[in-house]
Tab-separated table of C-alpha atoms in Angstrom:
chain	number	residue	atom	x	y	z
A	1	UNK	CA	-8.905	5.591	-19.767
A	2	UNK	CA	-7.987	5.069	-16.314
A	3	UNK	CA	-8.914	1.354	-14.831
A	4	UNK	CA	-8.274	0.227	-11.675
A	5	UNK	CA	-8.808	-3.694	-10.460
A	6	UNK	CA	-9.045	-3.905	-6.841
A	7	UNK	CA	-8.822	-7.356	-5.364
A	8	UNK	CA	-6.940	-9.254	-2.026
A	9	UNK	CA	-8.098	-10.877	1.019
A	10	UNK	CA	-11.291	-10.516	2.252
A	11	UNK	CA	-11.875	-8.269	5.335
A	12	UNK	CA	-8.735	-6.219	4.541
A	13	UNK	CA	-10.617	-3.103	3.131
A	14	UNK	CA	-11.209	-3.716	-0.529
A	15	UNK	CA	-14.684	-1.649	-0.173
A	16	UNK	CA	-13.279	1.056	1.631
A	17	UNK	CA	-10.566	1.202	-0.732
A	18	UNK	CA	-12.989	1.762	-3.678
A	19	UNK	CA	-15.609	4.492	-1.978
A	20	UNK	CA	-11.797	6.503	-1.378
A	21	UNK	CA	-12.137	5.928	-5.092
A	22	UNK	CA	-15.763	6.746	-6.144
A	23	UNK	CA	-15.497	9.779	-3.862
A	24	UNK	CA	-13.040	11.127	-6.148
A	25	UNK	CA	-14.800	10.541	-9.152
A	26	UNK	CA	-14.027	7.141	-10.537
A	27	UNK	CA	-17.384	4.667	-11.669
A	28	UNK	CA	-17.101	1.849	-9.421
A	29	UNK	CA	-18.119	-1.708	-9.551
A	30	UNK	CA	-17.949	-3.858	-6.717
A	31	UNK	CA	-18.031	-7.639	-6.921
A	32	UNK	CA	-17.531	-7.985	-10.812
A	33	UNK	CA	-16.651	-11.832	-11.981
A	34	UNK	CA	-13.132	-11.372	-13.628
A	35	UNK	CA	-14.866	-13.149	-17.514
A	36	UNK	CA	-16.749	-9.418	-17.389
A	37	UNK	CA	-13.755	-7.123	-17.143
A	38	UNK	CA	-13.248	-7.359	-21.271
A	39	UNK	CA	-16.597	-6.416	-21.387
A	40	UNK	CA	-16.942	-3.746	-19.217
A	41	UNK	CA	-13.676	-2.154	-20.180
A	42	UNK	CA	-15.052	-1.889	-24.059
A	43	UNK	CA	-18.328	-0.447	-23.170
A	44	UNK	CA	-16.360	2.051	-20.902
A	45	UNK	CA	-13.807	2.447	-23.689
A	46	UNK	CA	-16.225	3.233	-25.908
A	47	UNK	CA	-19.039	5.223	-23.966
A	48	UNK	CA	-19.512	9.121	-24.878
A	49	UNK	CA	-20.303	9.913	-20.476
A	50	UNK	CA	-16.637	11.377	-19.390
A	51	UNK	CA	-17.825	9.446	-15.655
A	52	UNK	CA	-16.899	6.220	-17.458
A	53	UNK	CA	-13.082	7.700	-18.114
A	54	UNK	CA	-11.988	6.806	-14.341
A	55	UNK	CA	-13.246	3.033	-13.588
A	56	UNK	CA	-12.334	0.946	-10.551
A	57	UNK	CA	-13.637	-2.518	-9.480
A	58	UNK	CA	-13.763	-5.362	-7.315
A	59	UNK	CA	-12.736	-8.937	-8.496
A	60	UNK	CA	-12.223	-11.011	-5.434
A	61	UNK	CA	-13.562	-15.100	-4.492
A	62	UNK	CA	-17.320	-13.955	-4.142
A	63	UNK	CA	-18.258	-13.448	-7.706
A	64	UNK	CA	-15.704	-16.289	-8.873
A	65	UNK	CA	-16.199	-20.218	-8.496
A	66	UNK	CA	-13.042	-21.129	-10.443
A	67	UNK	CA	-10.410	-19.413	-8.603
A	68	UNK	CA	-7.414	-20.296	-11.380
A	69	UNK	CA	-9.344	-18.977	-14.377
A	70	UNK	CA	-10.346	-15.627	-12.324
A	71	UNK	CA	-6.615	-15.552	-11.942
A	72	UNK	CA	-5.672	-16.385	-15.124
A	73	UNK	CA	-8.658	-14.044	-16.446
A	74	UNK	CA	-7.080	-11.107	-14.370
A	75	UNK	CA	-3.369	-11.519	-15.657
A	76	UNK	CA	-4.066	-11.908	-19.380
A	77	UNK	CA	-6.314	-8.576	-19.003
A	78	UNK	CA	-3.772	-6.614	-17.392
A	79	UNK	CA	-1.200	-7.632	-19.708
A	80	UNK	CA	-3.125	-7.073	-22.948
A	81	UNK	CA	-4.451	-3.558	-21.625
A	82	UNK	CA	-1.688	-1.029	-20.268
A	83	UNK	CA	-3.881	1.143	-18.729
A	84	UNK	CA	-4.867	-0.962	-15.929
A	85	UNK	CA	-3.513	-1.224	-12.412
A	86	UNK	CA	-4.091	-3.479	-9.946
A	87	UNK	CA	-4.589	-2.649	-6.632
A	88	UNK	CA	-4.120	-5.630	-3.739
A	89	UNK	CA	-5.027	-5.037	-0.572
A	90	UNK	CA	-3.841	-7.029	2.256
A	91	UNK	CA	-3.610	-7.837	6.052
A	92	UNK	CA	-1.944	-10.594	8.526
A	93	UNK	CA	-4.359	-13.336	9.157
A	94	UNK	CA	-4.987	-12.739	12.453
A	95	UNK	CA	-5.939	-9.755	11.959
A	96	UNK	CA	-8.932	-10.798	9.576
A	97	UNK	CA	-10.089	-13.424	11.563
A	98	UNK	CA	-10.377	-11.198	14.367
A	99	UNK	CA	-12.014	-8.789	12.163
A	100	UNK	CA	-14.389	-10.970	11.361
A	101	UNK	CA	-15.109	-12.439	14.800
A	102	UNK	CA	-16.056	-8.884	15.506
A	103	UNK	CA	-18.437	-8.631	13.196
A	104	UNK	CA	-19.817	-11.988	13.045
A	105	UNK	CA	-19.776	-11.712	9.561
A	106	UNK	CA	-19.106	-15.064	7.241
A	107	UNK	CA	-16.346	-15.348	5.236
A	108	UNK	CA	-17.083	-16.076	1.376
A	109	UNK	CA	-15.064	-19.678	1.123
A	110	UNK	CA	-16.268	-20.577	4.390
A	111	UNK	CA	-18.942	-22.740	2.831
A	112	UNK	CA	-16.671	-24.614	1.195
A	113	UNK	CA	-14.839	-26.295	4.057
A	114	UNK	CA	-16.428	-28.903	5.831
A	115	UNK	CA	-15.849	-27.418	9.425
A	116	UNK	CA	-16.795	-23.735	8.260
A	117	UNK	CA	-13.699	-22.874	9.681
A	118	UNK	CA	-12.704	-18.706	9.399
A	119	UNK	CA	-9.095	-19.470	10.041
A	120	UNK	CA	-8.937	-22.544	7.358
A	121	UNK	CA	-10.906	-19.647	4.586
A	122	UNK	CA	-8.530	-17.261	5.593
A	123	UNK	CA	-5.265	-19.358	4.529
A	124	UNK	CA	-7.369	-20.705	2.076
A	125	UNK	CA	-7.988	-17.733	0.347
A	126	UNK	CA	-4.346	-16.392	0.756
A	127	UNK	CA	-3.105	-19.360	-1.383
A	128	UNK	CA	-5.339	-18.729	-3.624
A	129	UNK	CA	-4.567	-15.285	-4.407
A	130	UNK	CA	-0.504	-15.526	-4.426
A	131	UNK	CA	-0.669	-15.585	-7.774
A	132	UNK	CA	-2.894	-12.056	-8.719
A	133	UNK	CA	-0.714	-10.477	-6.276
A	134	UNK	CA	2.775	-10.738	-7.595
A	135	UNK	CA	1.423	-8.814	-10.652
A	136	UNK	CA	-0.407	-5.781	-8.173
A	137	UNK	CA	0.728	-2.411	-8.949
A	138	UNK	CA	-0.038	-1.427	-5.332
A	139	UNK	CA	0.030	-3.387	-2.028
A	140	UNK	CA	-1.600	-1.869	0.523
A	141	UNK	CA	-1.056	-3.600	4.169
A	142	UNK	CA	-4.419	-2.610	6.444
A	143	UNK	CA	-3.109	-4.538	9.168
A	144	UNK	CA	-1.425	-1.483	11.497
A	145	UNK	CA	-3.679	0.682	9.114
A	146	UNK	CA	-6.647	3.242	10.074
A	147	UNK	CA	-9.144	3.982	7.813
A	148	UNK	CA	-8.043	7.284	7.494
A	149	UNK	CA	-4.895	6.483	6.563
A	150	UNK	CA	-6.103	4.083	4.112
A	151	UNK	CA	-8.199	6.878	2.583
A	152	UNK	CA	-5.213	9.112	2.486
A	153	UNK	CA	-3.163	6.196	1.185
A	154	UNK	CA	-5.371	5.858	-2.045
A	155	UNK	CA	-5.957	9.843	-2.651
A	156	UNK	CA	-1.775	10.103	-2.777
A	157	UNK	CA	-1.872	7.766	-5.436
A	158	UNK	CA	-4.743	8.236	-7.520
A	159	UNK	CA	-6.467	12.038	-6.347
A	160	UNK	CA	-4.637	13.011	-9.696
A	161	UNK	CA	-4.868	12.143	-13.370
A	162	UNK	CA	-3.355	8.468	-14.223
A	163	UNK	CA	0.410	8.581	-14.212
A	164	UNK	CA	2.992	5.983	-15.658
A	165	UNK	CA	5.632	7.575	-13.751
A	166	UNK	CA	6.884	6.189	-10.395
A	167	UNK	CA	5.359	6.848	-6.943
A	168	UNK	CA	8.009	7.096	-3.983
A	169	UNK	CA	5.700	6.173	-0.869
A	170	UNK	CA	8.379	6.972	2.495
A	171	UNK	CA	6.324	4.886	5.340
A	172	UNK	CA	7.854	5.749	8.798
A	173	UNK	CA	7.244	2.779	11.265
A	174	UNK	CA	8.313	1.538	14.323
A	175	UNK	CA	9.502	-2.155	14.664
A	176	UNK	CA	8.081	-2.609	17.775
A	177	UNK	CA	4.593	-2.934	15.774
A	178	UNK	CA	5.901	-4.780	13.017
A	179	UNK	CA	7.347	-4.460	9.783
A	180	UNK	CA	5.225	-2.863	6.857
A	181	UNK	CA	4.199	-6.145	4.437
A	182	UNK	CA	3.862	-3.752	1.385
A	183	UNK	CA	7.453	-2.089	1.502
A	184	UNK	CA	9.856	-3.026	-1.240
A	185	UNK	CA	12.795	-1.992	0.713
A	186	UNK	CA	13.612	-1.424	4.652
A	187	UNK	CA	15.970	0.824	5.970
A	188	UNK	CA	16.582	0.275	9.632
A	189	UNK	CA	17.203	3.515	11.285
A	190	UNK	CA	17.528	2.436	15.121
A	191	UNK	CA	21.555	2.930	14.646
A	192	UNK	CA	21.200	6.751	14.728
A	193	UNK	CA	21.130	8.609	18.062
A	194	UNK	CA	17.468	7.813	20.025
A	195	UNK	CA	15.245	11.409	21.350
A	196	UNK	CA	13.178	9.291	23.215
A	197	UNK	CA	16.158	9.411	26.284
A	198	UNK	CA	15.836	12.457	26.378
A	199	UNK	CA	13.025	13.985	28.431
A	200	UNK	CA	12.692	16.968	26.757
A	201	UNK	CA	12.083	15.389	23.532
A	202	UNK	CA	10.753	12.106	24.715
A	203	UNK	CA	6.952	13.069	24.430
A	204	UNK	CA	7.560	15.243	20.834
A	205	UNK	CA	8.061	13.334	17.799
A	206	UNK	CA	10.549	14.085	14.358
A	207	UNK	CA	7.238	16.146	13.379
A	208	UNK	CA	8.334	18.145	16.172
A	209	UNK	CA	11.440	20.766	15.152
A	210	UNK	CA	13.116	20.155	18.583
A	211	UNK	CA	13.561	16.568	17.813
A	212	UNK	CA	14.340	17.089	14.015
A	213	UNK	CA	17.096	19.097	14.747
A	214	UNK	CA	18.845	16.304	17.304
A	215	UNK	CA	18.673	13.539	15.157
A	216	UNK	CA	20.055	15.081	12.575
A	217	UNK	CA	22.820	17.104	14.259
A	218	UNK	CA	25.141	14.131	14.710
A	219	UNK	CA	28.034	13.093	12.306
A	220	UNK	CA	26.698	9.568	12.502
A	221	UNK	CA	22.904	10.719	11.084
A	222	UNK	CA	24.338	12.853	8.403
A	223	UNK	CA	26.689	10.399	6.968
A	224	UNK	CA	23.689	7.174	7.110
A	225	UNK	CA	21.878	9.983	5.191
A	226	UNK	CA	24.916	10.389	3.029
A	227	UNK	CA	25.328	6.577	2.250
A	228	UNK	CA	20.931	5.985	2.026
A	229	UNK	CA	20.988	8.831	-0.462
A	230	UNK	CA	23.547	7.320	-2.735
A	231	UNK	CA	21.866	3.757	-2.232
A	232	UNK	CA	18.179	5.309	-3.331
A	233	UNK	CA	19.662	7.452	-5.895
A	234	UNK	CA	21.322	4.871	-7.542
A	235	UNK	CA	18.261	2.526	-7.583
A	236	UNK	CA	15.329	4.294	-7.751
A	237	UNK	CA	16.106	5.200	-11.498
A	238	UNK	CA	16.426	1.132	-12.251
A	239	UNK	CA	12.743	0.512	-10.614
A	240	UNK	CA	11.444	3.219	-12.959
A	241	UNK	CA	13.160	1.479	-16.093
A	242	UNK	CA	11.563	-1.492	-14.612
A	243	UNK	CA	8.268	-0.285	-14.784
A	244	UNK	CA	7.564	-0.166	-11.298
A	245	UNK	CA	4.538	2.107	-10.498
A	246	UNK	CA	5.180	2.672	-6.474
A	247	UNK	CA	8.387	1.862	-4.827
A	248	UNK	CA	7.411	1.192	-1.160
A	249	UNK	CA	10.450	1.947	1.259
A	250	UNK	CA	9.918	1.680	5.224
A	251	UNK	CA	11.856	3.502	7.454
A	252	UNK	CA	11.667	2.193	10.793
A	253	UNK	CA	13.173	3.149	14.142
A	254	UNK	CA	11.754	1.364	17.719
A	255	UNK	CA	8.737	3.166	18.252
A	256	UNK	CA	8.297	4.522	14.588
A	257	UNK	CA	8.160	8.340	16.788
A	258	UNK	CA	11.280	10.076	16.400
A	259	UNK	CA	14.204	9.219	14.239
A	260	UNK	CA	12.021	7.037	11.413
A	261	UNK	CA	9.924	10.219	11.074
A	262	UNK	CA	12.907	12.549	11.117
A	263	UNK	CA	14.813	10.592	8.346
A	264	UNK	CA	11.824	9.755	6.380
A	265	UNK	CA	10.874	13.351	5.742
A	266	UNK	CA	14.582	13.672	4.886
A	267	UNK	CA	14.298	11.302	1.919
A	268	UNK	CA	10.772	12.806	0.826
A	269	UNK	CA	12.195	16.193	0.694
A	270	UNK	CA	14.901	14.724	-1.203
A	271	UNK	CA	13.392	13.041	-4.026
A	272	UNK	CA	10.263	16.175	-4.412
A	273	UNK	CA	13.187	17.934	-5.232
A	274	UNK	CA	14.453	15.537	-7.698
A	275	UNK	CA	10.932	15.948	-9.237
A	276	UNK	CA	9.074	12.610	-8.286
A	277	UNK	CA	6.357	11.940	-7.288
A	278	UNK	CA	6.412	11.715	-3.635
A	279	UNK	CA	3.847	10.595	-0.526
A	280	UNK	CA	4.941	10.595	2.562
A	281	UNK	CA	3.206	8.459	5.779
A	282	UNK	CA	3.939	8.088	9.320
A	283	UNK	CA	1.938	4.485	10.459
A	284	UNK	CA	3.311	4.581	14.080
A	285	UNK	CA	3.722	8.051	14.572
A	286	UNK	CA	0.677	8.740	17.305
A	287	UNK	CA	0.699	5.147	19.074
């Protein structure tokens, strides 16, 4: 059986997350108090319907009053089932207060505090959660993220049958925006020679085979290829042994355009051609 926990911060995109899910066939749950998961995972386990093979659900602060035992409840079921993965989705704080500002909706620990505050529940609930999240399988970081790429985020990882094998996500980004929360490693590709002085290849990005080819026509690209290659090569195996389900690593130029797009498609091709399990996404890429 396939069972997926999704939980974070509220206002990040837990509930879009799992509709990517029950669109693809999973029986989904949302808002389940973390004492129920036992439960529900034996009458899933044991149920004849083939629906109930693919389950995903929701634990997060609204159906929970004692935030340590939901974590504690979470983290003993994950570690005495080894079919489940948790999926934690996040988002800078300012982001989901001004998310929820926007929709004037209230935030679940906001009755709580004395003031109400959004910005006190928000930090509030972050502390709370530290915890459940250094055990996720998956991060996923909505701040700089559409919906669509969220959906396309979650059908990479789960549109096929369960795997224990490790996922290489390649995220091209530009640091101008920020730096990716969810990747495990950053490479930092702003070294290698820049399209975007070029006018020719200024409004094209490494999509783009014009742009492609420049970047990686110079001695300098080809050898920080070289050296990358050896690095990721070297420790990709160790986060499998690890057990590691997704290996995050950013690649990020300025704008996240031209030469972050160029070399991440570099490594993808890569490591498909090593045989893993690749996805490949480009946050900045049409800013």
């Amino acid at each position: 059986m396939e069972f997926v926990i999704i939980t974070g911060m509220s206002g990040a995109g837990k509930t879009s997350a799992l509709r990517v899910l029950e669109d693809i066939g999973f029986y989904c749950v949302d808002n389940i108090p973390a004492s129920l998961l036992s439960t529900l995972y034996t009458l899933c386990l044991k149920s004849e319907d083939a629906a109930m093979s693919r389950v995903a659900v929701v634990v997060d602060v609204r159906g929970n009053d004692n935030f340590k035992s939901m974590n504690t409840e979470i983290e003993e079921f994950k570690k005495n089932h080894g079919d489940v993965k948790i999926i934690f989705v996040d988002a800078k704080s300012d982001v989901i207060i001004v998310r929820y500002k926007e929709t004037r909706r209230k935030h679940p620990l906001a009755g709580r505090l004395k003031d109400g505050s959004v910005v006190d529940a928000v930090e509030l609930e972050r502390a709370l959660l530290i915890s459940v999240k250094n055990i996720a399988d998956y991060i996923f970081d909505t701040t700089y993220m559409s919906n669509k790429q969220l959906r396309e985020r979650v059908l990479n990882l789960f549109m096929d049958d369960a795997s224990q094998s490790l996922t290489l996500t390649f995220m091209s980004f530009g640091f101008k925006y920020g730096i990716p929360l969810e990747a495990d490693m950053i490479i930092d590709v702003r070294c290698l020679p820049n399209p975007f002085y070029l006018p020719g290849l200024k409004p094209l990005t490494g999509l783009d085979a014009e742009v492609r080819e420049y970047v990686l026509g110079s001695d300098e690209t080809q050898q920080f290829l070289k050296h990358t290659l050896n690095l990721l090569d070297f420790a990709v195996p160790l986060y499998l042994k690890e057990g590691k389900s997704e290996l995050v690593v950013g690649i990020g130029c300025t704008g996240g355009k031209h030469r972050s797009v160029t070399v991440a498609r570099e490594l993808d091709e890569h490591f498909q051609k090593l045989g893993y399990k690749c996805v490949i996404t480009h946050r900045d890429v049409a800013k």
